[in-house]
Amino acid sequence: MTAERLVENLDEAEAAQELARLQSILATANVEYYQGDQPKLTDAEYDALKRRNAEIEERFPHLKLENSTSEQVGAAPADGFGKIQHAVRMLSLGNAFSDEDVVEFETSVRKFLGHVSGPLEFTAEPKIDGLSLSLRYEEGVLVQAATRGDGATGENVLANARTIANIPQAVEGAPDVLEVRGEVYMSHADFDHLNAAQTKAGAKTFSNPRNAAAGSLRQLDAAITKARPLKFFAYAWGELSDPLAETQWDAIERLASFGFDTNPLTKLCETPAEMISHYRKIEEQRATLGYDIDGVVYKVNDLALQGRLGFRSTTPRWAIAHKFPAELAWTRLEGIDIQVGRTGALSPVARLAPVTVGGVVVSNATLHNEDYIAGRGNKGEKIRAGKDIRVGDWVQVYRAGDVIPKVADVDISKRPDDAEVFAMPQVCPKCGSPAVREEGDAVRRCTGGLICPAQAIEKLKHFVSRAAFDIEGLGAKQIESFYEDPQLPIKEPADIFTLRTRDDSSLTKLANRDGWGATSVKKVFQAIDDKRKIELSRLIFALGIRHVGEVTAQDLARHFGSWEALSENATQARPAALAHRAADEAEALERELAARDGRRARVSEVRKTAITEQAVPFDAARAWSFLIDADGIGATVALSLSDALANRDESGAIARLVAQLDEIIPPKAQHSESPVAGKTVVFTGTLEKMTRAEAKARAEALGAKVSGSVSAKTDFLVAGPGAGSKAKKAADLGVETMDEDGWLSLIGDA
């Protein structure tokens, strides 16, 4: 188990790699949970993965993957069941993990709605840990039952649902079309009886009630489902021919009148304090309920307000799940190891006396960086009351905030007398190069570059990763093995593509080695050859250039269109890049001197511009301007590209790689029927028919980019009453300006 760094400590390239890793884990976990009913991750682990993924996407929105699991619900229906298209998508819920998150949820609802005053009612109900099920009634008769599936398409389990005793086969007084949604679950007592029967019959037992319920409902033989003690709680609805009520509370009451079981612990609350109080009450009763729950769900009670709030891509804005915390445990810190990442970042990892946390044995935990160990936050503030962490300490470990365990606290009273203050190494533990911490960087980095074996191996792992070249059969373990191989070493990406040729001339054939055979060797060679044609964006991302994540690579590919154009431009812009760096250094020095003298820094933009432009050839300045003009590309990325291509070793390795490729495929042109797709929109003034948040969400849903400032790149300015300087600037730049009605007419919402 390796430690993970805080999201705020990730640079762009590391964030992109982490998103790709999380994508792989979450996609697999979804299949295991929704299709196989045998999840390997605990709920806390899964929630933490999704939370980390969301935090990275929030910090680096341009890195968000097209197929991000944050845009997905569940998993595709499994083979063996008929498929059913949900008339209304079955979405998942956003999560809250603290009281502060609940307060923020209520605040965000009010902010989005804009004009809500006085109390705002919410329902609060236990979150059942089972399997989501949708039941469709037509003219009062049950005609369809489907699992959630991927949210859009579920599995047809009608025959199985009809065997569940408390699901009505017919209802009276309901709308002609009634789609009831809820959770199939198994009580603790029934679960124990089922496992006892399974053991007696010599059959496989279930690990927990949720898996037992899901596996029982998703049987191809309905007779097996009938023999299992399943139950159903109703808590929502999908398609309706007529509304059930005007509020969530009354709608649930009406479902109960139709004969559905609804949860008796549901309560109406008017404030976050009441919601949290009810959460505490349910948490206290959790062990005695007789069935599994993993939190409390809060929903805006007014259905009209739910309609206004609408949905994000996979979650409603009007509901959130307040999850119960994972377990904490205390153990001894036996050592602090230093790992070296692809960009040279030195990451401290706690080596712990093994301890069970949330059902998992933990022996390592992240310590983030040297400031965290010293008891300082990323802004210099005290954390853990300023207590530092030392080898020999008794530390508290938790798993609620991340899949990789973290050290939450330290018990100073148990600290050994000889415990020493931890000092971060000043040289790389892998190659001995100086390890420096640059101004503004939270981590210390090895300066060895490609001579550092740790960095070289991590770069190669990144190169073959799923979002990069994605070479089947050549993963992280194989890369580590080949890097140290004396006969067939892989020291740089080009070596991958010469592997077959080198193997042909080698006396010790790869097919004769442990772990390999003729078939596996043939497959890996073919997989390598298949990647001699590669998309430009994948190539750029695969190079592992610092700050160049997956989305940035796509932006660069669209902007330049070919590798030749990108490399030529970045190389030509080198003098301007160096001048830009010199200007930044001059500015930093001026600020530092001002701070020492106790005065406010007054950085002269004229002086900075003069430094930037001094001795910079016109062609270099033009190349630099074109480079930073690309969408999503700023000076930081441009400098990183320039540094990489100016480095003799790195540029040489890239050239050797490109020489091995048959074709670098340019990006496809993007098409959309939306009149604002790809356009940049700015909203200013007061919007009268929707809040600013609603307008932004609608524009982005139609493919537009919403900006906070007017520039030459702005396509539309939507100006309401009170528009000021932005309207004037738009007029000066010739940007098309329209009022709110004009905007709604343009997007078809008038």
PDB file of C-alpha atoms in Angstrom, residues 426-635:
ATOM      1  CA  GLN A 426      17.888  17.236   1.785  1.00  0.00           C
ATOM      2  CA  VAL A 427      19.003  14.720  -0.833  1.00  0.00           C
ATOM      3  CA  CYS A 428      17.014  12.161  -2.806  1.00  0.00           C
ATOM      4  CA  PRO A 429      17.089   8.754  -1.074  1.00  0.00           C
ATOM      5  CA  LYS A 430      17.099   7.032  -4.473  1.00  0.00           C
ATOM      6  CA  CYS A 431      19.813   8.862  -6.419  1.00  0.00           C
ATOM      7  CA  GLY A 432      21.521  11.249  -4.002  1.00  0.00           C
ATOM      8  CA  SER A 433      20.647  14.371  -5.977  1.00  0.00           C
ATOM      9  CA  PRO A 434      19.760  17.537  -4.028  1.00  0.00           C
ATOM     10  CA  ALA A 435      16.122  17.634  -2.895  1.00  0.00           C
ATOM     11  CA  VAL A 436      14.865  21.207  -2.951  1.00  0.00           C
ATOM     12  CA  ARG A 437      11.637  22.912  -1.985  1.00  0.00           C
ATOM     13  CA  GLU A 438      10.783  25.775  -4.290  1.00  0.00           C
ATOM     14  CA  GLU A 439       8.953  28.886  -3.180  1.00  0.00           C
ATOM     15  CA  GLY A 440       5.216  28.187  -3.000  1.00  0.00           C
ATOM     16  CA  ASP A 441       5.602  24.422  -3.338  1.00  0.00           C
ATOM     17  CA  ALA A 442       4.333  22.243  -0.492  1.00  0.00           C
ATOM     18  CA  VAL A 443       6.698  19.386  -1.312  1.00  0.00           C
ATOM     19  CA  ARG A 444      10.424  18.846  -1.658  1.00  0.00           C
ATOM     20  CA  ARG A 445      11.577  17.482  -5.022  1.00  0.00           C
ATOM     21  CA  CYS A 446      14.543  15.497  -6.281  1.00  0.00           C
ATOM     22  CA  THR A 447      16.488  17.462  -8.891  1.00  0.00           C
ATOM     23  CA  GLY A 448      17.975  14.341 -10.488  1.00  0.00           C
ATOM     24  CA  GLY A 449      15.459  14.091 -13.310  1.00  0.00           C
ATOM     25  CA  LEU A 450      15.998  11.058 -15.532  1.00  0.00           C
ATOM     26  CA  ILE A 451      19.163  10.012 -13.678  1.00  0.00           C
ATOM     27  CA  CYS A 452      16.929   9.248 -10.688  1.00  0.00           C
ATOM     28  CA  PRO A 453      15.747   5.633 -11.063  1.00  0.00           C
ATOM     29  CA  ALA A 454      12.612   6.280  -9.003  1.00  0.00           C
ATOM     30  CA  GLN A 455      11.529   9.121 -11.306  1.00  0.00           C
ATOM     31  CA  ALA A 456      12.449   7.167 -14.439  1.00  0.00           C
ATOM     32  CA  ILE A 457      10.414   4.139 -13.368  1.00  0.00           C
ATOM     33  CA  GLU A 458       7.415   6.247 -12.384  1.00  0.00           C
ATOM     34  CA  LYS A 459       7.572   8.096 -15.723  1.00  0.00           C
ATOM     35  CA  LEU A 460       7.577   4.761 -17.552  1.00  0.00           C
ATOM     36  CA  LYS A 461       4.640   3.539 -15.484  1.00  0.00           C
ATOM     37  CA  HIS A 462       2.815   6.726 -16.407  1.00  0.00           C
ATOM     38  CA  PHE A 463       3.698   6.214 -20.079  1.00  0.00           C
ATOM     39  CA  VAL A 464       1.998   2.794 -20.240  1.00  0.00           C
ATOM     40  CA  SER A 465      -0.947   3.790 -18.012  1.00  0.00           C
ATOM     41  CA  ARG A 466      -4.533   3.593 -19.217  1.00  0.00           C
ATOM     42  CA  ALA A 467      -4.951   7.270 -20.093  1.00  0.00           C
ATOM     43  CA  ALA A 468      -1.597   7.331 -21.889  1.00  0.00           C
ATOM     44  CA  PHE A 469      -0.365   4.588 -24.273  1.00  0.00           C
ATOM     45  CA  ASP A 470      -2.361   1.885 -22.443  1.00  0.00           C
ATOM     46  CA  ILE A 471      -0.236  -1.049 -23.572  1.00  0.00           C
ATOM     47  CA  GLU A 472      -1.997  -4.269 -22.582  1.00  0.00           C
ATOM     48  CA  GLY A 473       0.252  -6.740 -20.787  1.00  0.00           C
ATOM     49  CA  LEU A 474       2.854  -4.114 -19.947  1.00  0.00           C
ATOM     50  CA  GLY A 475       1.868  -2.697 -16.593  1.00  0.00           C
ATOM     51  CA  ALA A 476       3.622  -1.299 -13.539  1.00  0.00           C
ATOM     52  CA  LYS A 477       5.086  -4.627 -12.387  1.00  0.00           C
ATOM     53  CA  GLN A 478       6.462  -5.439 -15.827  1.00  0.00           C
ATOM     54  CA  ILE A 479       7.983  -1.955 -16.125  1.00  0.00           C
ATOM     55  CA  GLU A 480       9.791  -2.378 -12.802  1.00  0.00           C
ATOM     56  CA  SER A 481      11.135  -5.740 -13.934  1.00  0.00           C
ATOM     57  CA  PHE A 482      12.293  -4.533 -17.355  1.00  0.00           C
ATOM     58  CA  TYR A 483      13.956  -1.417 -15.938  1.00  0.00           C
ATOM     59  CA  GLU A 484      16.430  -3.561 -14.000  1.00  0.00           C
ATOM     60  CA  ASP A 485      16.733  -6.247 -16.698  1.00  0.00           C
ATOM     61  CA  PRO A 486      20.367  -6.638 -17.872  1.00  0.00           C
ATOM     62  CA  GLN A 487      19.452  -8.281 -21.210  1.00  0.00           C
ATOM     63  CA  LEU A 488      16.298  -6.408 -22.277  1.00  0.00           C
ATOM     64  CA  PRO A 489      16.258  -3.155 -20.303  1.00  0.00           C
ATOM     65  CA  ILE A 490      13.546  -0.538 -20.726  1.00  0.00           C
ATOM     66  CA  LYS A 491      15.054   2.751 -19.574  1.00  0.00           C
ATOM     67  CA  GLU A 492      12.972   5.120 -21.715  1.00  0.00           C
ATOM     68  CA  PRO A 493       9.738   4.904 -23.762  1.00  0.00           C
ATOM     69  CA  ALA A 494      11.500   4.222 -27.079  1.00  0.00           C
ATOM     70  CA  ASP A 495      12.941   1.025 -25.571  1.00  0.00           C
ATOM     71  CA  ILE A 496       9.419  -0.388 -25.397  1.00  0.00           C
ATOM     72  CA  PHE A 497       9.104  -0.218 -29.171  1.00  0.00           C
ATOM     73  CA  THR A 498      12.496  -1.849 -29.786  1.00  0.00           C
ATOM     74  CA  LEU A 499      11.743  -4.711 -27.396  1.00  0.00           C
ATOM     75  CA  ARG A 500      10.755  -7.200 -30.133  1.00  0.00           C
ATOM     76  CA  THR A 501      13.868  -6.466 -32.220  1.00  0.00           C
ATOM     77  CA  ARG A 502      16.147  -6.765 -29.207  1.00  0.00           C
ATOM     78  CA  ASP A 503      14.465  -9.976 -28.126  1.00  0.00           C
ATOM     79  CA  ASP A 504      15.020 -11.469 -31.600  1.00  0.00           C
ATOM     80  CA  SER A 505      18.766 -10.904 -31.284  1.00  0.00           C
ATOM     81  CA  SER A 506      18.995 -11.904 -27.621  1.00  0.00           C
ATOM     82  CA  LEU A 507      20.204 -15.326 -26.506  1.00  0.00           C
ATOM     83  CA  THR A 508      17.928 -15.281 -23.467  1.00  0.00           C
ATOM     84  CA  LYS A 509      14.482 -15.099 -25.042  1.00  0.00           C
ATOM     85  CA  LEU A 510      11.676 -13.413 -23.141  1.00  0.00           C
ATOM     86  CA  ALA A 511       9.409 -16.400 -23.806  1.00  0.00           C
ATOM     87  CA  ASN A 512      11.722 -18.608 -21.736  1.00  0.00           C
ATOM     88  CA  ARG A 513      11.585 -16.476 -18.613  1.00  0.00           C
ATOM     89  CA  ASP A 514       9.455 -16.954 -15.507  1.00  0.00           C
ATOM     90  CA  GLY A 515       6.073 -15.311 -15.865  1.00  0.00           C
ATOM     91  CA  TRP A 516       6.265 -15.303 -19.655  1.00  0.00           C
ATOM     92  CA  GLY A 517       5.458 -17.796 -22.382  1.00  0.00           C
ATOM     93  CA  ALA A 518       5.213 -17.842 -26.148  1.00  0.00           C
ATOM     94  CA  THR A 519       1.572 -16.734 -26.097  1.00  0.00           C
ATOM     95  CA  SER A 520       2.007 -13.886 -23.601  1.00  0.00           C
ATOM     96  CA  VAL A 521       5.114 -12.609 -25.409  1.00  0.00           C
ATOM     97  CA  LYS A 522       3.293 -12.653 -28.756  1.00  0.00           C
ATOM     98  CA  LYS A 523       0.404 -10.720 -27.211  1.00  0.00           C
ATOM     99  CA  VAL A 524       2.571  -8.051 -25.603  1.00  0.00           C
ATOM    100  CA  PHE A 525       4.579  -7.520 -28.799  1.00  0.00           C
ATOM    101  CA  GLN A 526       1.337  -7.136 -30.743  1.00  0.00           C
ATOM    102  CA  ALA A 527      -0.027  -4.751 -28.105  1.00  0.00           C
ATOM    103  CA  ILE A 528       3.121  -2.627 -28.454  1.00  0.00           C
ATOM    104  CA  ASP A 529       2.862  -2.581 -32.251  1.00  0.00           C
ATOM    105  CA  ASP A 530      -0.803  -1.596 -31.999  1.00  0.00           C
ATOM    106  CA  LYS A 531       0.295   1.581 -30.220  1.00  0.00           C
ATOM    107  CA  ARG A 532       2.623   2.716 -32.991  1.00  0.00           C
ATOM    108  CA  LYS A 533      -0.435   4.661 -34.077  1.00  0.00           C
ATOM    109  CA  ILE A 534      -1.418   6.959 -31.219  1.00  0.00           C
ATOM    110  CA  GLU A 535      -3.648  10.006 -30.714  1.00  0.00           C
ATOM    111  CA  LEU A 536      -1.706  13.248 -30.357  1.00  0.00           C
ATOM    112  CA  SER A 537      -3.332  14.045 -27.009  1.00  0.00           C
ATOM    113  CA  ARG A 538      -2.342  10.643 -25.589  1.00  0.00           C
ATOM    114  CA  LEU A 539       1.244  11.127 -26.747  1.00  0.00           C
ATOM    115  CA  ILE A 540       1.460  14.551 -25.099  1.00  0.00           C
ATOM    116  CA  PHE A 541      -0.033  13.255 -21.848  1.00  0.00           C
ATOM    117  CA  ALA A 542       2.150  10.133 -21.868  1.00  0.00           C
ATOM    118  CA  LEU A 543       5.365  12.164 -21.854  1.00  0.00           C
ATOM    119  CA  GLY A 544       4.733  12.973 -18.193  1.00  0.00           C
ATOM    120  CA  ILE A 545       5.656  16.636 -18.491  1.00  0.00           C
ATOM    121  CA  ARG A 546       4.949  18.420 -15.232  1.00  0.00           C
ATOM    122  CA  HIS A 547       1.648  20.382 -15.181  1.00  0.00           C
ATOM    123  CA  VAL A 548       0.497  18.710 -18.422  1.00  0.00           C
ATOM    124  CA  GLY A 549      -2.501  16.620 -17.440  1.00  0.00           C
ATOM    125  CA  GLU A 550      -4.881  14.690 -19.645  1.00  0.00           C
ATOM    126  CA  VAL A 551      -7.218  17.581 -20.402  1.00  0.00           C
ATOM    127  CA  THR A 552      -4.338  20.019 -20.903  1.00  0.00           C
ATOM    128  CA  ALA A 553      -2.858  17.538 -23.374  1.00  0.00           C
ATOM    129  CA  GLN A 554      -6.168  17.531 -25.250  1.00  0.00           C
ATOM    130  CA  ASP A 555      -6.194  21.346 -25.265  1.00  0.00           C
ATOM    131  CA  LEU A 556      -2.659  21.408 -26.683  1.00  0.00           C
ATOM    132  CA  ALA A 557      -3.542  18.809 -29.305  1.00  0.00           C
ATOM    133  CA  ARG A 558      -6.546  20.813 -30.487  1.00  0.00           C
ATOM    134  CA  HIS A 559      -4.555  24.036 -30.522  1.00  0.00           C
ATOM    135  CA  PHE A 560      -1.523  22.786 -32.491  1.00  0.00           C
ATOM    136  CA  GLY A 561      -2.942  19.842 -34.445  1.00  0.00           C
ATOM    137  CA  SER A 562       0.380  17.987 -34.766  1.00  0.00           C
ATOM    138  CA  TRP A 563       3.385  17.045 -32.674  1.00  0.00           C
ATOM    139  CA  GLU A 564       5.707  18.819 -35.114  1.00  0.00           C
ATOM    140  CA  ALA A 565       3.826  22.110 -34.695  1.00  0.00           C
ATOM    141  CA  LEU A 566       3.791  21.842 -30.890  1.00  0.00           C
ATOM    142  CA  SER A 567       7.467  20.915 -30.488  1.00  0.00           C
ATOM    143  CA  GLU A 568       8.619  23.518 -33.025  1.00  0.00           C
ATOM    144  CA  ASN A 569       6.569  26.251 -31.366  1.00  0.00           C
ATOM    145  CA  ALA A 570       7.695  25.382 -27.819  1.00  0.00           C
ATOM    146  CA  THR A 571      11.327  25.244 -28.920  1.00  0.00           C
ATOM    147  CA  GLN A 572      11.101  28.536 -30.792  1.00  0.00           C
ATOM    148  CA  ALA A 573       9.468  30.180 -27.766  1.00  0.00           C
ATOM    149  CA  ARG A 574      12.376  29.244 -25.472  1.00  0.00           C
ATOM    150  CA  PRO A 575      13.988  32.732 -25.269  1.00  0.00           C
ATOM    151  CA  ALA A 576      10.616  34.266 -24.384  1.00  0.00           C
ATOM    152  CA  ALA A 577      10.034  31.536 -21.783  1.00  0.00           C
ATOM    153  CA  LEU A 578      13.358  32.303 -20.108  1.00  0.00           C
ATOM    154  CA  ALA A 579      12.582  36.023 -20.135  1.00  0.00           C
ATOM    155  CA  HIS A 580       9.162  35.334 -18.605  1.00  0.00           C
ATOM    156  CA  ARG A 581      10.794  33.305 -15.841  1.00  0.00           C
ATOM    157  CA  ALA A 582      13.315  36.077 -15.221  1.00  0.00           C
ATOM    158  CA  ALA A 583      10.463  38.572 -14.928  1.00  0.00           C
ATOM    159  CA  ASP A 584       8.670  36.343 -12.423  1.00  0.00           C
ATOM    160  CA  GLU A 585      11.872  35.976 -10.397  1.00  0.00           C
ATOM    161  CA  ALA A 586      12.375  39.747 -10.425  1.00  0.00           C
ATOM    162  CA  GLU A 587       8.816  40.235  -9.221  1.00  0.00           C
ATOM    163  CA  ALA A 588       9.273  37.652  -6.440  1.00  0.00           C
ATOM    164  CA  LEU A 589      12.518  39.321  -5.358  1.00  0.00           C
ATOM    165  CA  GLU A 590      10.872  42.734  -5.246  1.00  0.00           C
ATOM    166  CA  ARG A 591       8.053  41.371  -3.101  1.00  0.00           C
ATOM    167  CA  GLU A 592      10.533  39.649  -0.770  1.00  0.00           C
ATOM    168  CA  LEU A 593      12.580  42.814  -0.315  1.00  0.00           C
ATOM    169  CA  ALA A 594       9.421  44.803   0.318  1.00  0.00           C
ATOM    170  CA  ALA A 595       8.304  42.311   2.945  1.00  0.00           C
ATOM    171  CA  ARG A 596      11.672  42.545   4.716  1.00  0.00           C
ATOM    172  CA  ASP A 597      11.407  46.316   4.852  1.00  0.00           C
ATOM    173  CA  GLY A 598       7.847  46.104   6.156  1.00  0.00           C
ATOM    174  CA  ARG A 599       6.374  47.926   3.166  1.00  0.00           C
ATOM    175  CA  ARG A 600       3.857  46.971   0.542  1.00  0.00           C
ATOM    176  CA  ALA A 601       5.349  45.670  -2.686  1.00  0.00           C
ATOM    177  CA  ARG A 602       4.722  47.864  -5.701  1.00  0.00           C
ATOM    178  CA  VAL A 603       5.664  45.773  -8.678  1.00  0.00           C
ATOM    179  CA  SER A 604       6.033  47.845 -11.799  1.00  0.00           C
ATOM    180  CA  GLU A 605       4.224  46.195 -14.689  1.00  0.00           C
ATOM    181  CA  VAL A 606       6.221  48.390 -17.055  1.00  0.00           C
ATOM    182  CA  ARG A 607       9.440  47.118 -15.505  1.00  0.00           C
ATOM    183  CA  LYS A 608       8.238  43.522 -15.640  1.00  0.00           C
ATOM    184  CA  THR A 609       7.228  43.880 -19.284  1.00  0.00           C
ATOM    185  CA  ALA A 610      10.601  45.384 -20.080  1.00  0.00           C
ATOM    186  CA  ILE A 611      12.379  42.436 -18.480  1.00  0.00           C
ATOM    187  CA  THR A 612      10.140  40.002 -20.335  1.00  0.00           C
ATOM    188  CA  GLU A 613      10.724  41.587 -23.707  1.00  0.00           C
ATOM    189  CA  GLN A 614      14.392  42.391 -23.414  1.00  0.00           C
ATOM    190  CA  ALA A 615      16.514  40.637 -26.022  1.00  0.00           C
ATOM    191  CA  VAL A 616      13.598  38.425 -27.050  1.00  0.00           C
ATOM    192  CA  PRO A 617      13.488  37.902 -30.827  1.00  0.00           C
ATOM    193  CA  PHE A 618      10.209  38.699 -32.524  1.00  0.00           C
ATOM    194  CA  ASP A 619       9.696  35.067 -33.621  1.00  0.00           C
ATOM    195  CA  ALA A 620      10.204  33.837 -30.045  1.00  0.00           C
ATOM    196  CA  ALA A 621       7.740  36.376 -28.653  1.00  0.00           C
ATOM    197  CA  ARG A 622       5.188  35.415 -31.300  1.00  0.00           C
ATOM    198  CA  ALA A 623       5.676  31.679 -30.583  1.00  0.00           C
ATOM    199  CA  TRP A 624       5.263  32.305 -26.847  1.00  0.00           C
ATOM    200  CA  SER A 625       2.114  34.310 -27.430  1.00  0.00           C
ATOM    201  CA  PHE A 626       0.637  31.558 -29.601  1.00  0.00           C
ATOM    202  CA  LEU A 627       1.507  28.932 -26.997  1.00  0.00           C
ATOM    203  CA  ILE A 628      -0.153  30.657 -24.041  1.00  0.00           C
ATOM    204  CA  ASP A 629      -3.121  31.625 -26.221  1.00  0.00           C
ATOM    205  CA  ALA A 630      -4.309  27.998 -26.251  1.00  0.00           C
ATOM    206  CA  ASP A 631      -7.429  27.339 -24.151  1.00  0.00           C
ATOM    207  CA  GLY A 632      -6.459  26.109 -20.692  1.00  0.00           C
ATOM    208  CA  ILE A 633      -2.761  26.870 -21.229  1.00  0.00           C
ATOM    209  CA  GLY A 634      -1.034  29.468 -19.091  1.00  0.00           C
ATOM    210  CA  ALA A 635       2.517  30.481 -18.399  1.00  0.00           C
TER     211      ALA A 635
END
